[in-house]
XYZ file of C-alpha atoms in Angstrom:
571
model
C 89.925 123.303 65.021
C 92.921 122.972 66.689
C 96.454 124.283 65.961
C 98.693 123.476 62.980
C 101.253 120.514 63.871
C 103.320 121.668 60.549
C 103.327 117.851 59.735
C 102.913 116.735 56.398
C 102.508 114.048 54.189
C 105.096 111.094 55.062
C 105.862 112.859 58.745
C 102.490 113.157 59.756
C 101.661 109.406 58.744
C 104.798 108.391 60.560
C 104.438 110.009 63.740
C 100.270 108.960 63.729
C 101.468 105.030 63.418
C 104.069 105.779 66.305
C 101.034 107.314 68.329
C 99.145 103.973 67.490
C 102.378 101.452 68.486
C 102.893 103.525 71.758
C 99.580 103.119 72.224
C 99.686 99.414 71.879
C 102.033 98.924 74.544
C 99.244 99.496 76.971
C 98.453 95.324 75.565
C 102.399 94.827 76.074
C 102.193 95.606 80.049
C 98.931 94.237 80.107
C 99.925 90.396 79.246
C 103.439 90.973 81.136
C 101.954 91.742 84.678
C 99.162 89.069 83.887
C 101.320 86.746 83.561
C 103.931 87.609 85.957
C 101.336 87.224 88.747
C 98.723 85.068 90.169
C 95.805 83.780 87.965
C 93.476 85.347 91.561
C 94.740 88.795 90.502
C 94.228 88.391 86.769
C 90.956 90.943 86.081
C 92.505 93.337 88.257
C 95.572 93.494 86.890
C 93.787 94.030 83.537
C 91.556 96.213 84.773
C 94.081 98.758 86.230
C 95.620 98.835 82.782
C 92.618 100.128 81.221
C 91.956 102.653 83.710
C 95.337 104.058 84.072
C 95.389 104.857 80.027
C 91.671 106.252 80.139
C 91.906 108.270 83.251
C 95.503 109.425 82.157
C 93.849 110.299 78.914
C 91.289 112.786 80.108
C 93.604 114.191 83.171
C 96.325 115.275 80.556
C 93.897 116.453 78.482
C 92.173 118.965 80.805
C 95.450 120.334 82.701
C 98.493 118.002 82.097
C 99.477 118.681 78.522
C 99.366 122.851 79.080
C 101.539 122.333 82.128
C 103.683 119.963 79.817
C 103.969 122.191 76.612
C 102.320 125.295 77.539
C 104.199 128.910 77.517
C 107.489 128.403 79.549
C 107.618 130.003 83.432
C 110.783 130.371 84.743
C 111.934 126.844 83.440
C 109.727 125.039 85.644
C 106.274 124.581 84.429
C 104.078 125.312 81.364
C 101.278 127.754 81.672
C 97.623 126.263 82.061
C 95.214 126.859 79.269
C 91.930 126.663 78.553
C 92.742 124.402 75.381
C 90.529 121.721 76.476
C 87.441 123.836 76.022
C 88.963 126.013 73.201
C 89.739 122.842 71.144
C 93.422 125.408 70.403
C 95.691 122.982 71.038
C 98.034 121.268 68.657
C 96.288 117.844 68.691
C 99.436 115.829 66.844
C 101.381 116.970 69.883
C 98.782 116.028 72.168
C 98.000 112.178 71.452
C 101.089 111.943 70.816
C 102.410 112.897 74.247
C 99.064 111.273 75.495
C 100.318 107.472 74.689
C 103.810 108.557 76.207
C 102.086 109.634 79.511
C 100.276 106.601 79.944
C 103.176 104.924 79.595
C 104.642 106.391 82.689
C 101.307 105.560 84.101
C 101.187 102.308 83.374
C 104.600 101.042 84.789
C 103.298 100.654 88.366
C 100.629 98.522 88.214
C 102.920 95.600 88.413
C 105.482 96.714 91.372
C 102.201 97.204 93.288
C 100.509 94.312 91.648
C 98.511 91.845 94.298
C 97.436 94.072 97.226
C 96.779 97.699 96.142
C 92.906 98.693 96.402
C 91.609 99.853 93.202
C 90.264 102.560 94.367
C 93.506 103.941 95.511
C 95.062 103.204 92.358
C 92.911 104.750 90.343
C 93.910 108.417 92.634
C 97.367 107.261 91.874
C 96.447 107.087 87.746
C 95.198 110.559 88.102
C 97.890 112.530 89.930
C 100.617 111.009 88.059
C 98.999 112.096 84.641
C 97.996 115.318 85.781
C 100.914 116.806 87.224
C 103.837 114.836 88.318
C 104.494 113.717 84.522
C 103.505 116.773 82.741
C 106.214 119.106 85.329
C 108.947 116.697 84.820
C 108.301 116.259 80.928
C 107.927 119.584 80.989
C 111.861 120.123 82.593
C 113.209 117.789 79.897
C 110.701 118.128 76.661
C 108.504 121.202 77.354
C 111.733 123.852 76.975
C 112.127 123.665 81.104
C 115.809 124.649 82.844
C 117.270 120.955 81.749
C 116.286 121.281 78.444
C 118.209 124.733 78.095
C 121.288 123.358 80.088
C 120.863 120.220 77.051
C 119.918 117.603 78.751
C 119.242 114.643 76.475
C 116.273 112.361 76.538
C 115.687 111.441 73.477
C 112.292 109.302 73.854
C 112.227 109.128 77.449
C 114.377 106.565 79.480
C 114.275 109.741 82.574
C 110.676 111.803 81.031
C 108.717 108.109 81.067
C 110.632 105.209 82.046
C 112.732 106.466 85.726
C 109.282 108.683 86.488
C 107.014 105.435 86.318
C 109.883 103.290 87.879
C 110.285 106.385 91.084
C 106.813 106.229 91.138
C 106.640 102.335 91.371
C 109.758 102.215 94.025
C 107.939 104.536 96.254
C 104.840 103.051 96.012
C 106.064 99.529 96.431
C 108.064 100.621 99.612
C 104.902 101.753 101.211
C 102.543 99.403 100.438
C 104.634 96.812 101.442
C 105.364 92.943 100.971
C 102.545 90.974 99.389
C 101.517 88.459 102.034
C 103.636 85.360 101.969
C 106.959 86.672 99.902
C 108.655 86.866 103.158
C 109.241 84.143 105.993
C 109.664 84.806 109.755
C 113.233 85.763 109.756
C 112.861 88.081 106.602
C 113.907 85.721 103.994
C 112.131 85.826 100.505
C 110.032 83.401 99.131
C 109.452 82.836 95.262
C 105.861 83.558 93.906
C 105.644 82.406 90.483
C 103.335 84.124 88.051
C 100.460 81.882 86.745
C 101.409 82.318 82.686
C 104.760 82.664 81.320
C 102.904 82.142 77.838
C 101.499 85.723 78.580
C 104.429 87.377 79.400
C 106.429 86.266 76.738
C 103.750 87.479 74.455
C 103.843 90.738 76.632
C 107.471 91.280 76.073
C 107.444 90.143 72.235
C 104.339 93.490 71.975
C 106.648 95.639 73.840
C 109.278 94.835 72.118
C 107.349 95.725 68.391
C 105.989 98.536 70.036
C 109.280 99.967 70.739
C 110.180 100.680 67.633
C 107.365 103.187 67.468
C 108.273 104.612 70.985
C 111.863 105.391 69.846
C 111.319 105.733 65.999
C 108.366 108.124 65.825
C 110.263 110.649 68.650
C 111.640 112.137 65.508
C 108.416 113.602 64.951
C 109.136 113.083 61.405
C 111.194 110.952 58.703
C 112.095 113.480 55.806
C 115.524 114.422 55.319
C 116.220 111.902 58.909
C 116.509 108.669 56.561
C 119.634 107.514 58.109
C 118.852 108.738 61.223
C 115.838 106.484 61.872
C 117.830 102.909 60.515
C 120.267 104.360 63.093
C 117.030 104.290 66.094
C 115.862 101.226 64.743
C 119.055 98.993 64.662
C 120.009 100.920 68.771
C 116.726 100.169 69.609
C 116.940 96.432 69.022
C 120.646 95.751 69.381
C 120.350 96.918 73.180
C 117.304 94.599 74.660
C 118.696 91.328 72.269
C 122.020 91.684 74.173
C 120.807 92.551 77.306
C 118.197 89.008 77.481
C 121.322 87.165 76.640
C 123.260 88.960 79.132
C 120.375 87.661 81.680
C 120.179 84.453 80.240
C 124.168 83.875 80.945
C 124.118 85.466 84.256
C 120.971 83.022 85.506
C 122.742 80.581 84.195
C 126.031 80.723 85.706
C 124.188 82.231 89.288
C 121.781 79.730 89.066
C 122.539 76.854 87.587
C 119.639 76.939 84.770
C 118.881 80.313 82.882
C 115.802 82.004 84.445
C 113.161 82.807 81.879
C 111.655 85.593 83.428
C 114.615 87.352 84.637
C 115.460 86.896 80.782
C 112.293 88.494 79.895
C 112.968 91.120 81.974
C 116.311 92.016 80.402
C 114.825 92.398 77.201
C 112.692 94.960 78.499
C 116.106 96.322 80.466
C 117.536 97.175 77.370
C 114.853 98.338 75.863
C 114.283 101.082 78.525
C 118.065 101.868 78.679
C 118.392 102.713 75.146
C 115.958 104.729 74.812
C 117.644 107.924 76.155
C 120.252 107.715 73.408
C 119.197 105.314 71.059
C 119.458 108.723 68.272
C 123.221 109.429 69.007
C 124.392 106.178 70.117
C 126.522 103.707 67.876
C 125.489 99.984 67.205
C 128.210 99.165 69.271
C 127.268 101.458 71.968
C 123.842 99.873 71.912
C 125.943 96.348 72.530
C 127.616 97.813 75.529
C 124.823 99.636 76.892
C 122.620 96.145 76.558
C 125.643 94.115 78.644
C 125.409 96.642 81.352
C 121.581 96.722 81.510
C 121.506 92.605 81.709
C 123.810 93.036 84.857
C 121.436 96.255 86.654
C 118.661 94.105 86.038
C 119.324 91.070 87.473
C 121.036 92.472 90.579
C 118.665 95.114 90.933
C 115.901 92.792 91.351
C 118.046 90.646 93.528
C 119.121 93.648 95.846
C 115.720 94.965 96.163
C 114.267 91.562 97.324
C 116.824 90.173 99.211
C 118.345 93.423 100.961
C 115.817 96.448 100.934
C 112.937 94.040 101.292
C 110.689 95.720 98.632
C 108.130 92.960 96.891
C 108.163 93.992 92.662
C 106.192 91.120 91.813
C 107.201 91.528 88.115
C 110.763 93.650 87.875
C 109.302 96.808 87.226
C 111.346 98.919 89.344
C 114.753 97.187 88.666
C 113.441 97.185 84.470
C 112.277 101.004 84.010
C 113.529 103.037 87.381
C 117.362 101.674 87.568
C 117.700 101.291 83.669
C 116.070 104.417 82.781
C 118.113 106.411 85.140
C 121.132 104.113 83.804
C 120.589 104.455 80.334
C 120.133 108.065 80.776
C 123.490 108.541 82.504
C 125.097 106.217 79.483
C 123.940 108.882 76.773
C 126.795 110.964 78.274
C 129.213 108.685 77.802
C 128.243 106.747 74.897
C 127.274 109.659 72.493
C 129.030 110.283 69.543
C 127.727 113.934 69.132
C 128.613 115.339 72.928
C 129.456 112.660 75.176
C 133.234 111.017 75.911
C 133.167 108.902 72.780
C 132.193 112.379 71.089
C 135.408 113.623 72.654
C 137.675 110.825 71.654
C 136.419 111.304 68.123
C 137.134 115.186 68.047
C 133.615 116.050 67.727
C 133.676 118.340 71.068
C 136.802 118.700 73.862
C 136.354 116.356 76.728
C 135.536 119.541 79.113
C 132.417 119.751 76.999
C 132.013 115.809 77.208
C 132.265 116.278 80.848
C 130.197 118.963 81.152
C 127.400 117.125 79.008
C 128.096 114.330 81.688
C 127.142 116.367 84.425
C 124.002 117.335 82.987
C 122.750 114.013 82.780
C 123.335 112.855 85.680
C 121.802 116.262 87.737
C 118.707 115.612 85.305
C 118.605 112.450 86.574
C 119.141 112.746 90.066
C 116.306 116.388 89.904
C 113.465 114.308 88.052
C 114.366 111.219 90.961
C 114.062 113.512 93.103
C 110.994 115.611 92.128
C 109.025 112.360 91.252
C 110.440 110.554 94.652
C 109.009 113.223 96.624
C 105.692 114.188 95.250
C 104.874 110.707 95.502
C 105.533 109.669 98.709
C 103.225 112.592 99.908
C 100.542 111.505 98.007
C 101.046 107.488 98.178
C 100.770 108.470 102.320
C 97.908 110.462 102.007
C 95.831 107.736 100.208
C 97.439 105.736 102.470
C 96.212 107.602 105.606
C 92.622 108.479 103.824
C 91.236 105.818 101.982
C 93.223 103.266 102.251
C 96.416 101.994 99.775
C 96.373 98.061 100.547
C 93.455 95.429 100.255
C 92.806 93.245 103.929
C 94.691 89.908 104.214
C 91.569 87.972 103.627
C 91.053 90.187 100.563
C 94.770 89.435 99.195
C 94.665 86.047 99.881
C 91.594 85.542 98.410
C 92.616 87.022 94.914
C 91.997 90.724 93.965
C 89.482 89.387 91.006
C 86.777 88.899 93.419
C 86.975 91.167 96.107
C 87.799 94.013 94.244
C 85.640 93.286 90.873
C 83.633 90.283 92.204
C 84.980 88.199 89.477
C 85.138 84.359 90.649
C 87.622 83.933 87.982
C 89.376 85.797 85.096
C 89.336 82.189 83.393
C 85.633 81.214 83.534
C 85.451 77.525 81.464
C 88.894 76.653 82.811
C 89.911 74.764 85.664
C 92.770 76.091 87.095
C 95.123 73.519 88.607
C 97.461 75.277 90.534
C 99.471 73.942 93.246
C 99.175 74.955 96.722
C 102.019 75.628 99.062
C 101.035 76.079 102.415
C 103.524 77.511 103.647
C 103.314 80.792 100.843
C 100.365 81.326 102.785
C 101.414 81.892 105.947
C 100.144 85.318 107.658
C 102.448 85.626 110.308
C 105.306 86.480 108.686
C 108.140 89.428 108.079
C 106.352 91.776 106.970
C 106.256 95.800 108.464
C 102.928 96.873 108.624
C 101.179 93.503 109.051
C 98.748 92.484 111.860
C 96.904 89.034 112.739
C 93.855 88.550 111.233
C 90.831 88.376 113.762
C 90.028 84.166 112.824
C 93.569 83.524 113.599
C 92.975 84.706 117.448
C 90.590 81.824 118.224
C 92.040 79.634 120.537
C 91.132 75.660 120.212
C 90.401 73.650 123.573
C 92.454 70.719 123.717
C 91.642 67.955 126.072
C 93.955 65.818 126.879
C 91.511 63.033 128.574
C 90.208 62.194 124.862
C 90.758 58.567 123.859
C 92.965 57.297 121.160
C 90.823 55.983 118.544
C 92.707 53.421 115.980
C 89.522 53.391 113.475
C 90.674 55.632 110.288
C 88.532 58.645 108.780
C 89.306 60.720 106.232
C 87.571 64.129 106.939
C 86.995 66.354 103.809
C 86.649 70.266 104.954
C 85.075 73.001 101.823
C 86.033 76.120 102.604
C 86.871 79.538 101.352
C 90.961 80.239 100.493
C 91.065 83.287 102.983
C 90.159 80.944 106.000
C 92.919 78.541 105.035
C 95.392 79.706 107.340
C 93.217 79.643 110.401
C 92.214 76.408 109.693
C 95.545 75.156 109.443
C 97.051 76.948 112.505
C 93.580 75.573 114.466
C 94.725 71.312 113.255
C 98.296 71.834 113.926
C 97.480 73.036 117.619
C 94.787 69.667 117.911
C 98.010 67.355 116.746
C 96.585 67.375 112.997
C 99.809 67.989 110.751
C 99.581 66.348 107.740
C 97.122 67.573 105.115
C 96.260 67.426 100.659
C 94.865 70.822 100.130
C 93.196 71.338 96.634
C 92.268 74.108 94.482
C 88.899 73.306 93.637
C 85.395 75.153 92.000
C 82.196 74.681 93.582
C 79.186 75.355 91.300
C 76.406 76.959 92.236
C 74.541 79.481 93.341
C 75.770 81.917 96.686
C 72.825 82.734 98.416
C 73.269 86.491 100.129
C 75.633 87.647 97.664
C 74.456 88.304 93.624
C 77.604 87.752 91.120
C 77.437 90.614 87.956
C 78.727 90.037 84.212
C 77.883 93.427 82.128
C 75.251 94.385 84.863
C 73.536 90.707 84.562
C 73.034 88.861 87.598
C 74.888 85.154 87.316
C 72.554 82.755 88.940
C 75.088 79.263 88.786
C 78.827 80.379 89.140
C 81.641 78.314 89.719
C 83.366 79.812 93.172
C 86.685 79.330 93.963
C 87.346 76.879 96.999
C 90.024 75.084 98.447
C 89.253 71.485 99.579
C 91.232 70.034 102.325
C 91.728 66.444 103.381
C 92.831 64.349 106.401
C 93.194 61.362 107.770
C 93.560 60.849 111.165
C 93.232 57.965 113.837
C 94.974 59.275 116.519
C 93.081 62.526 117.355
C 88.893 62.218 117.214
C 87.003 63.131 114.171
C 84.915 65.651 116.700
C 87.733 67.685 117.675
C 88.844 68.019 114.470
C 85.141 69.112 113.444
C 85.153 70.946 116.578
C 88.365 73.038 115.600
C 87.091 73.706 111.721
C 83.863 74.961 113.166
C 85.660 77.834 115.323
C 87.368 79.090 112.885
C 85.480 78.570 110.157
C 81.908 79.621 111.342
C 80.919 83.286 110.212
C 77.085 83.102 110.376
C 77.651 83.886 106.566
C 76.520 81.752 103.456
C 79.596 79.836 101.652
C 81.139 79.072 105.254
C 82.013 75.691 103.533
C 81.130 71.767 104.831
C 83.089 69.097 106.437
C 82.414 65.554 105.098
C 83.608 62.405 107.176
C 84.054 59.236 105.635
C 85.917 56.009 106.775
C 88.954 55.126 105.286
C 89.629 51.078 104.853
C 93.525 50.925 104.769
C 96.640 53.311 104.147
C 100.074 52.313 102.574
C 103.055 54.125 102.999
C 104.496 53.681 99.612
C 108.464 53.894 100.697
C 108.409 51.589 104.173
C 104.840 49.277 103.247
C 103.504 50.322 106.322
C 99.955 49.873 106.417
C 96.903 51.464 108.588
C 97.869 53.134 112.047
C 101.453 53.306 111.128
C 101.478 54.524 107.696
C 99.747 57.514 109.557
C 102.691 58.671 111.953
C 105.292 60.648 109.809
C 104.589 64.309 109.565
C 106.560 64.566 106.347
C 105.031 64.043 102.999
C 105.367 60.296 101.269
């Protein structure tokens, strides 16, 4: 069954193990986004990985690989079959291109990472895989119009790497800021991922991986010996300079070298040589690495700081920039057709030229193609079931409102700081709204008493309530607080916890614990003002516990009781 590849021998073998390192790469972006982003968001992040790959799988399948490599139509699309029933497809072709697609797929999870329903993402996984890919690949691999004008994508910086980083630019710009990256006046705030041990790991897969993604595009090693040391040696002389590139650059701009920005670049170079990493010199790859240190770093820095559009692990900056970059460079850089092609007498520079002009108007068609398609359908999930998650839902961590996972690290105790003011809901932010809790107002009266006894009051409570419940003490004079990331174990009456289908009867639930200590303002206002906002009538609402508190020392001044207590600022 199925139609003869014409591999054989050493070229089948070679192009299978490529299949199977592409493949892997799904574990590269996996462990990158992980740990680029919040330990909350950890399942989810994981989850969307899988999906993308397996819903990408069957989509391209059915329709996208005919539309892809089907009988040419006027340049523009491959003609449907009915392969997928007839089983008369060429199936070396088809897993091959499978992996690649996924790829593409794949790519976006991470600029949307943190706030993007499931659900929606899922529709996103399918329409990208099914038709937006396939068309495009189709243009540039499939024997389309920019494959007959010679465009050149050799493994697909422009057919994989710019179509998942459109995609991700698009989407990002719609969805919007994760809550918290921005402050009042539009200024952004860092949000560190929870495990750089992860994405190092991440890039180090990718990285291997690579060698697959650019070395098996030959679809074949006999008689293309040299050829492949030639792909090999590109494809790792680009990302190495390009992470040193970032490394010098952090350093210099910022005083230390940044390690994920430095990750990053790896992965820059990695995408920008993948275009020409066949036709390309070793010292082409060097250049082409320098330049893709520099997009990479400013990229991310212009998209956060100027067009306001939250990538919470580089991905736009890393595949869309680069891969359109890198694509451009192949023109320039190529010893067979572009300038340095020219300068070496291989073709006249009006040919170089010309073969610079097709790259770029491949580039700027498949930006275009992909930029479009996707911000019609991004809006239309958008306006039907929904793109983003609720602010109580985000806050909360995508791991348990989307997959009712308490934690992605069940056994562990996650100790991660707190910043209160990362939290903050009434931000810069385009589409946001105050959350309903947030409206209560809190009766002050001004007739209560001083009272100079000391209590520490201990409030339980769920993270998505935090804000409230600091906005509610601030207005009743309460404004210093410890807030703590703690897990409360046991059981949740109302609401039934799943592992494989099994119910969990004792889980550990995330919580955040918060203390005062006041003297100044009563214990039952500040009881009064948790209560408001923190009442829903539901189980897990939290408790308050009150205890009295001997002495205080300010550590700096030796102050002691009352007066230790009257600084707003933290000791």
């Amino acid at each position: 069954m199925g139609i003869d590849s014409g591999l054989r021998g050493a070229d089948l073998v070679w192009v299978i193990t490529g299949t199977a390192l592409v493949f892997f790469m799904q574990a590269g972006f996996a462990v990158v986004e992980a740990g680029l982003t919040r330990a909350k968001n950890t399942g989810n992040i994981i989850m969307k990985n899988l999906m993308d790959f397996c819903l990408g799988t069957i989509v391209f399948w059915v329709l996208g690989y005919s539309l892809m490599h089907g009988d040419d139509i006027a340049g523009l699309i491959g003609l449907p079959t009915t392969g997928f029933i007839t089983g008369n497809m060429d199936m070396t072709s088809l897993i091959f291109q499978t992996v690649f697609c996924a790829t593409a797929a794949t790519i976006v999870s991470g600029a949307m990472a943190e706030r993007t329903k499931f659900s929606s993402y899922c529709i996103y996984s399918v329409i990208i895989s099914l038709f937006v890919y396939p068309i495009s690949g189709h243009w540039i691999w499939g024997g389309g119009w920019l494959s007959q004008l010679g465009f050149h994508d050799f493994a697909g910086s422009t057919a994989v790497h710019m179509v998942g980083g459109i995609s991700a630019l698009i989407g990002a710009r719609i969805l919007g800021p994760r809550i918290g990256k921005y402050d009042k006046d539009g200024n952004p705030k860092a949000i560190p991922g929870h495990n750089l041990t992860f994405a190092a790991l991440g890039v180090f897969i990718l990285w291997f991986c690579w060698f697959g993604f650019n070395g098996a595009s030959t679809y074949g090693v006999t008689g293309q010996e040299l050829k492949l040391s030639l792909i090999l040696v590109t494809t790792n002389m680009a990302p190495a300079v390009a992470a040193t590139t970032c490394l010098f650059i952090t350093w210099i701009k910022y005083k230390k070298p940044d390690v994920s920005m430095t990750f990053n670049g790896a992965l820059a170079g990695l995408v920008a040589i993948t275009a020409g990493t066949d036709t390309v010199s070793p010292l082409a790859a060097f250049i082409i690495g320098i330049i893709s240190g520099f997009v990479v770093v400013y990229g991310c820095e212009f998209l956060e700081k100027k067009a306001k559009i939250d990538d919470p692990v580089g991905a736009i900056a890393v595949h869309g920039f680069n891969g359109a970059l890198g694509t451009i460079l192949v023109g320039v850089f190529s010893f067979n057709e572009g300038i340095a092609g020219a300068i070496k007498g291989n073709v006249s520079f009006a040919e170089a030229f010309r073969f610079l002009g097709v790259q770029v108007l491949g580039v700027g068609a498949v930006a275009l193609w992909v930029g479009v398609t996707m911000t019609v359908f991004f809006h239309i999930i958008k306006k039907t079931v929904g793109l983003r998650v609720s602010p109580e839902e985000e806050i909360g961590g995508l791991d348990f409102s989307e997959h009712n996972l308490a934690t992605a690290y069940s056994g562990f105790i996650l100790n991660n700081e707190v910043d209160i003011d990362k939290l903050d809901l009434i931000e810069y932010h385009p589409s946001s709204t105050v959350p309903a809790q947030m409206k209560h107002e809190i009766r002050l009266d001004s007739e209560d008493e001083l009272q100079p006894k000391m209590t520490l009051v201990s409030i339980i409570l769920k993270k998505p309530k935090f804000e409230a419940l600091k906005y509610a003490l601030n207005r009743i004079g309460v404004t210093g607080m410890t807030v703590t990331e703690v897990m409360g174990c046991g059981t949740q009456n109302g609401h039934t916890e799943t592992y494989r289908g099994a119910p969990l009867d004792i889980t550990l639930v995330p919580k955040l614990k918060v203390d005062v200590v006041i003297s100044a303002v009563p214990v039952e206002k500040v009881i009064e003002a948790a209560k408001t906002v923190l009442n829903t009538g539901m189980f897990g609402d939290g408790k308050i516990f009150i205890s009295d508190v001997e002495d205080v020392v300010r550590i700096r001044t030796g102050e002691r009781g009352f007066d230790a207590l009257q600084d707003r600022y933290c000791e």
